Every structure is written in structure tokens, then in C-alpha cells.
Short mmCIF file of C-alpha atoms in Angstrom, two decimals:
data_model
loop_
_atom_site.label_atom_id
_atom_site.label_comp_id
_atom_site.label_asym_id
_atom_site.label_seq_id
_atom_site.Cartn_x
_atom_site.Cartn_y
_atom_site.Cartn_z
CA MET L 1 -4.70 -15.05 -2.04
CA ARG L 2 -5.12 -15.02 1.67
CA THR L 3 -6.67 -12.65 4.10
CA ILE L 4 -5.08 -11.48 7.44
CA VAL L 5 -6.61 -9.43 10.03
CA HIS L 6 -4.18 -7.80 11.95
CA LEU L 7 -5.23 -6.15 15.22
CA SER L 8 -2.98 -4.75 17.94
CA ASP L 9 -3.10 -3.10 21.31
CA LEU L 10 -6.29 -3.96 22.54
CA HIS L 11 -5.32 -2.54 26.03
CA PHE L 12 -8.41 -4.22 27.95
CA GLY L 13 -8.70 -1.90 30.97
CA ARG L 14 -8.63 0.98 28.92
CA VAL L 15 -11.07 -0.20 26.26
CA ASP L 16 -13.78 1.98 24.61
CA GLN L 17 -16.55 -0.40 25.04
CA ALA L 18 -18.36 1.20 21.92
CA LEU L 19 -16.04 -0.27 19.42
CA LEU L 20 -16.08 -3.77 20.58
CA ALA L 21 -19.12 -5.10 19.17
CA PRO L 22 -18.60 -2.95 15.78
CA LEU L 23 -15.09 -4.35 15.40
CA GLN L 24 -16.32 -7.93 15.96
CA ARG L 25 -18.94 -7.74 13.30
CA CYS L 26 -16.53 -6.17 10.99
CA VAL L 27 -13.86 -8.71 11.43
CA ALA L 28 -16.28 -11.59 10.84
CA ALA L 29 -17.57 -10.22 7.86
CA LEU L 30 -13.94 -9.87 6.36
CA GLU L 31 -13.78 -13.62 6.85
CA PRO L 32 -10.02 -13.88 7.65
CA ASP L 33 -8.20 -16.72 6.62
CA VAL L 34 -5.96 -16.07 9.96
CA LEU L 35 -6.27 -13.40 12.72
CA VAL L 36 -3.45 -11.67 14.20
CA VAL L 37 -3.06 -9.92 17.31
CA SER L 38 0.29 -8.27 18.00
CA GLY L 39 0.36 -7.84 21.70
CA ASP L 40 -0.94 -5.55 24.64
CA LEU L 41 -4.00 -7.54 25.07
CA THR L 42 -4.33 -5.88 28.89
CA GLN L 43 -3.63 -2.34 30.26
CA ARG L 44 -1.96 -3.76 33.64
CA ALA L 45 -2.04 -7.49 33.23
CA ARG L 46 -4.80 -8.08 35.78
CA THR L 47 -6.76 -10.99 35.85
CA ALA L 48 -10.39 -9.31 35.04
CA GLU L 49 -8.66 -7.62 31.83
CA PHE L 50 -7.17 -10.91 30.85
CA GLN L 51 -10.66 -12.38 31.15
CA ALA L 52 -12.30 -9.70 29.29
CA ALA L 53 -9.64 -9.98 26.52
CA ARG L 54 -10.29 -13.90 26.39
CA ALA L 55 -13.81 -13.35 26.19
CA PHE L 56 -13.36 -10.89 23.21
CA LEU L 57 -11.15 -13.07 21.38
CA ASP L 58 -13.50 -15.99 21.58
CA THR L 59 -16.03 -13.79 19.48
CA LEU L 60 -13.56 -13.50 16.80
CA PRO L 61 -13.01 -15.96 13.95
CA GLY L 62 -9.92 -18.34 14.08
CA PRO L 63 -7.31 -19.52 13.61
CA GLN L 64 -5.61 -17.08 15.51
CA ILE L 65 -1.87 -16.04 16.11
CA VAL L 66 -1.43 -13.99 19.44
CA VAL L 67 1.50 -12.90 21.08
CA PRO L 68 1.92 -11.03 24.26
CA GLY L 69 3.08 -7.27 24.72
CA ASN L 70 5.06 -5.52 27.39
CA HIS L 71 1.57 -4.40 29.05
CA ASP L 72 0.69 -8.35 29.31
CA ILE L 73 3.64 -8.59 32.05
CA PRO L 74 2.73 -7.04 35.72
CA LEU L 75 4.11 -3.76 36.34
CA TYR L 76 3.49 -2.94 40.13
CA ASN L 77 3.62 -6.80 41.19
CA VAL L 78 7.39 -7.29 41.51
CA ALA L 79 6.96 -10.80 42.24
CA SER L 80 4.87 -11.82 39.37
CA ARG L 81 6.88 -9.57 37.10
CA PHE L 82 9.99 -11.43 37.84
CA LEU L 83 9.00 -14.84 38.97
CA ALA L 84 6.13 -15.54 36.44
CA PRO L 85 5.76 -12.71 34.13
CA LEU L 86 3.41 -14.29 31.89
CA ARG L 87 1.60 -16.57 34.10
CA LYS L 88 -1.68 -14.97 33.56
CA TYR L 89 -1.30 -14.59 29.66
CA THR L 90 -0.61 -18.31 29.34
CA ARG L 91 -3.44 -19.26 31.59
CA TYR L 92 -6.18 -17.00 29.89
CA VAL L 93 -4.84 -16.35 26.52
CA THR L 94 -2.51 -19.34 25.13
CA LEU L 95 0.28 -21.49 26.37
CA ASP L 96 1.87 -21.36 22.96
CA LEU L 97 4.47 -18.51 23.25
CA MET L 98 5.72 -19.42 19.62
CA PRO L 99 2.15 -20.09 17.65
CA GLU L 100 2.40 -21.03 14.02
CA PHE L 101 -0.22 -21.29 11.26
CA VAL L 102 1.02 -22.87 8.00
CA ASP L 103 -1.20 -23.59 4.98
CA ASP L 104 -0.34 -23.87 1.05
CA GLU L 105 0.16 -20.17 0.73
CA ILE L 106 1.29 -18.43 3.84
CA ALA L 107 3.39 -19.16 7.13
CA VAL L 108 2.96 -17.37 9.91
CA LEU L 109 5.27 -17.43 13.04
CA GLY L 110 4.39 -15.46 16.48
CA ILE L 111 7.26 -14.55 18.64
CA ASN L 112 7.21 -13.25 22.25
CA THR L 113 9.34 -9.94 22.70
CA ALA L 114 8.00 -8.87 25.89
CA ARG L 115 10.72 -9.02 28.90
CA SER L 116 10.56 -8.45 32.60
CA LEU L 117 13.83 -6.43 32.69
CA THR L 118 12.63 -3.64 30.89
CA ILE L 119 9.42 -1.62 31.41
CA LYS L 120 8.32 -1.15 27.92
CA ASP L 121 11.21 -2.30 25.41
CA GLY L 122 11.40 -5.31 23.62
CA ARG L 123 13.94 -8.06 23.01
CA ILE L 124 14.43 -11.31 20.73
CA ASN L 125 17.19 -13.71 22.04
CA ARG L 126 19.69 -15.71 20.11
CA GLN L 127 17.24 -18.88 20.72
CA GLN L 128 14.48 -17.18 19.18
CA ILE L 129 16.18 -15.83 16.19
CA GLU L 130 17.59 -19.52 15.56
CA GLN L 131 14.13 -20.99 16.08
CA ILE L 132 12.65 -18.68 13.63
CA HIS L 133 15.44 -19.33 10.90
CA GLN L 134 14.75 -23.10 11.50
CA ARG L 135 11.04 -22.99 11.04
CA MET L 136 11.23 -20.69 8.13
CA SER L 137 13.52 -22.37 6.25
CA ALA L 138 11.73 -25.62 6.48
CA VAL L 139 8.45 -24.38 4.89
CA ASP L 140 7.79 -24.71 0.92
CA PRO L 141 9.79 -21.90 -0.82
CA HIS L 142 6.71 -20.72 -2.51
CA LEU L 143 5.08 -19.76 0.78
CA THR L 144 4.99 -16.10 2.15
CA ARG L 145 6.78 -16.22 5.35
CA ILE L 146 5.34 -13.70 8.11
CA VAL L 147 6.75 -12.99 11.51
CA VAL L 148 4.38 -11.42 14.35
CA THR L 149 5.87 -9.57 17.28
CA HIS L 150 4.66 -6.82 19.46
CA HIS L 151 7.88 -4.79 19.33
CA PRO L 152 8.74 -3.49 15.84
CA PHE L 153 11.69 -4.45 13.91
CA ASP L 154 11.66 -1.01 11.94
CA MET L 155 9.59 2.12 12.22
CA PRO L 156 9.13 5.53 10.62
CA ASP L 157 12.30 7.84 10.85
CA ASP L 158 10.41 10.17 13.05
CA TYR L 159 10.11 7.54 15.90
CA ASP L 160 13.02 6.89 18.40
CA ALA L 161 15.03 3.69 17.33
CA LYS L 162 15.02 2.84 21.18
CA ASP L 163 11.80 1.45 20.34
CA LEU L 164 13.14 -1.13 18.10
CA VAL L 165 13.62 -4.59 19.07
CA THR L 166 17.08 -5.36 20.93
CA ARG L 167 19.33 -7.40 18.27
CA ALA L 168 17.08 -6.49 15.26
CA PRO L 169 20.00 -6.37 12.88
CA GLN L 170 21.20 -9.77 13.97
CA ALA L 171 17.24 -10.91 13.44
CA MET L 172 17.20 -9.15 10.14
CA GLN L 173 20.20 -10.82 8.58
CA ALA L 174 18.59 -14.11 9.92
CA PHE L 175 15.23 -13.06 8.29
CA ALA L 176 17.10 -12.30 4.92
CA ASN L 177 18.91 -15.88 5.02
CA CYS L 178 15.50 -17.76 5.59
CA GLY L 179 13.45 -15.31 3.03
CA VAL L 180 11.16 -13.85 5.49
CA ASP L 181 8.61 -11.45 3.60
CA LEU L 182 6.52 -9.63 6.24
CA LEU L 183 7.03 -8.38 9.61
CA LEU L 184 3.68 -7.73 11.72
CA ALA L 185 3.99 -5.57 14.97
CA GLY L 186 1.99 -2.93 17.09
CA HIS L 187 3.39 -1.21 20.15
CA LEU L 188 3.60 2.46 18.72
CA HIS L 189 -0.17 2.77 18.46
CA VAL L 190 0.41 4.17 14.75
CA SER L 191 -0.33 2.34 11.55
CA HIS L 192 2.37 2.22 9.02
CA ALA L 193 3.67 0.09 6.06
CA HIS L 194 6.97 0.40 4.73
CA ASN L 195 9.91 -1.61 3.44
CA THR L 196 13.28 -2.32 5.53
CA ALA L 197 15.88 -1.23 2.83
CA GLN L 198 16.77 2.17 4.47
CA ARG L 199 17.36 0.99 8.10
CA TYR L 200 18.90 -2.16 7.02
CA GLU L 201 21.36 -2.37 3.89
CA ILE L 202 21.25 -6.11 3.04
CA SER L 203 21.89 -7.16 -0.44
CA GLY L 204 18.85 -8.64 -2.53
CA TYR L 205 16.52 -8.30 0.59
CA ALA L 206 14.12 -5.77 2.18
CA ALA L 207 11.28 -7.09 4.25
CA LEU L 208 7.61 -5.44 4.37
CA MET L 209 7.21 -4.22 7.85
CA VAL L 210 3.24 -3.57 8.66
CA GLN L 211 2.77 -1.79 12.00
CA ALA L 212 -0.95 -1.69 13.35
CA GLY L 213 -2.44 1.12 15.48
CA THR L 214 -4.95 0.21 18.57
CA ALA L 215 -7.89 -1.25 17.59
CA THR L 216 -9.90 -0.63 20.78
CA SER L 217 -7.70 1.38 23.40
CA THR L 218 -8.43 4.82 24.51
CA ARG L 219 -5.04 5.69 24.26
CA ALA L 220 -4.90 6.20 20.68
CA ARG L 221 -1.91 8.79 20.61
CA GLY L 222 -3.51 11.18 17.86
CA GLU L 223 -4.81 8.42 15.36
CA HIS L 224 -8.18 6.95 15.23
CA ASN L 225 -8.54 3.30 16.32
CA THR L 226 -7.46 1.30 13.39
CA PHE L 227 -6.53 -2.05 12.29
CA ASN L 228 -5.14 -3.66 9.34
CA VAL L 229 -6.45 -6.06 6.66
CA LEU L 230 -3.89 -7.58 4.44
CA ARG L 231 -4.57 -9.51 1.36
CA VAL L 232 -1.61 -11.54 0.62
CA ALA L 233 -0.53 -13.14 -2.74
CA HIS L 234 2.78 -14.91 -3.36
CA ASP L 235 4.44 -11.58 -4.62
CA ARG L 236 1.73 -8.94 -3.77
CA VAL L 237 0.43 -7.62 -0.76
CA GLN L 238 -2.56 -5.18 -0.38
CA VAL L 239 -2.30 -3.44 3.18
CA GLU L 240 -6.00 -2.03 3.91
CA ARG L 241 -6.50 0.13 7.00
CA TYR L 242 -9.68 0.14 8.59
CA SER L 243 -10.64 3.15 10.75
CA TRP L 244 -13.21 3.87 13.56
CA HIS L 245 -15.79 6.46 12.72
CA ALA L 246 -17.96 7.60 15.55
CA ALA L 247 -20.64 9.11 13.16
CA SER L 248 -21.35 5.74 11.67
CA GLY L 249 -20.67 3.55 14.58
CA GLU L 250 -18.53 1.41 12.19
CA PHE L 251 -14.85 0.52 11.18
CA THR L 252 -14.59 1.33 7.39
CA PRO L 253 -11.60 1.08 5.04
CA CYS L 254 -9.65 4.60 4.80
CA GLN L 255 -6.49 3.64 2.97
CA SER L 256 -4.83 0.91 0.55
CA GLU L 257 -1.23 0.63 0.02
CA TYR L 258 0.06 -2.30 -2.42
CA PHE L 259 3.48 -3.76 -2.44
CA GLN L 260 5.15 -6.23 -4.73
CA ARG L 261 8.16 -8.53 -4.38
CA THR L 262 11.00 -8.56 -6.55
CA ALA L 263 13.87 -10.72 -6.28
CA GLY L 264 13.75 -10.65 -2.56
CA VAL L 265 12.78 -6.89 -2.17
CA TRP L 266 9.42 -5.60 -1.36
CA THR L 267 8.53 -2.24 -2.80
CA GLU L 268 5.47 -0.11 -2.92
CA GLN L 269 3.70 0.63 -6.03
CA CYS L 270 1.93 3.50 -7.04
#
């Protein structure tokens, strides 16, 4: 079994500073096999924000799979937005826009869905879909395959479908063909876990979609600051949500959900 800590939407520049040290302590105590950060490390892609995000990432355990979000592309600096949208991200966070972690139980692949031509929406192009298919098809079939993006491929029914990744249906068909099991994302600042069967009717296939809320931002959108801890076995996943409690000054577990894979379909277990 592997432990994955899933943080998202840190938004340095709009961070609650009181949460940083407790979050670092909590993540370290969990001793994750891999740490995932699914985008929006900064609020406005400013140098000082990236420097603060980099300093915080350096306090957390590795290995780390980190992807950019739409807020990590400059909004007001038009020249940087269109000519070098991820220049600061690649300088301060990572040069690798398709980071990968593979051991003898899991394969985790990060994908950049942030784009200059849209303010907040996410896109995945055909080349990226093909690269995911190639990489995931090449790993041992017994590994649990995990794709990390900022923008979600699925979401709860009460959210606008325009927040889905562009070309999501094509990507989902490719995921089915290469056996992607878990999809980890952020963007909505809401915690949620469900399978993809309702939105994508693909025979014999339903991935597990897990979204993380914002771990540290003051832009909580009605939900406490949260992050996810996934306990991943070959055909079982526990999704445990950790929530900030101001009274105790700590992140503590508040909800657990259990999912099982049967013949390519992940379903929640009561």
C-alpha cells in the first residue's frame, strides 16, 4: 500500500500564514510515499509568490509531483502571459511539465492543463493525451495508474461543466484504453471523490476522480482549508480528508471514503 498526500490551490499571495507550519508538520507526520500538488501555487504568478511557494515546498517531504494551475500564468503582464507563460514556474518550481513517479505499486504522471489563451479554463492537447497513453501503457499492468492535473476531468453535478478540461471526452477514452485508475485535481476549491461513470459512459471502465480543496488559501469558497490523503492498494483506495481546525491549530482527519476496483470500474464501498 502507498500513501499519497494530495495538496492543491496553495495560492501564495493569498495564504493564511497560520496554516503553513501546522500543514508542514501534519504532512511530515503522514510520511507519504509521494506528495502531489495539483496547481495554483501562486495567486498572481509574481516572483515573490513563487519564491514563497518554493520555500514552502522545500519544507515538505519528497518525492513530489507538482503541476501548474491557471493562477501560475501571469494575468496582467500580457507579454509574459503569451510569450513566456510558465517562465517563473519553471524557474522556481520545476522545469519538468510532465513529472513522473513510478515504483513497484503506483505510477503517477503530472500533466499541465494551464494555458495562456484562457483566463481560468484548462486544456489538454492531443499530444499530451498520446503521451499519457504511451507512458501508462508501458508500465506494469499491476500498478495503479494515477494522472494529476490542475483542472478536473469530472466534477459534481452542481458545478458548471465549462470548468472541465477541454477535450476531456477524448482524454477519458484514452485513459480507458491504457487503464488509468485515479484522476487527481484541484481548481474548484472543493473536496470531492466519485467515479466517472455518470458523465462518461465507457463500457467496462470508470476511473476514480479525487478533487482537493485549497490547503492554505484564504479563498476557501465556503469550505474549510483541506487536503487529501490517499491510501492506495492495487484494487482499493481510501480517500481521507484532513481539515483545518482553528480551535486546535491543527489539520485533523474529518472524513474517509473507500473505493474498490472491479473489472476496471471503481465504486464506493459503504
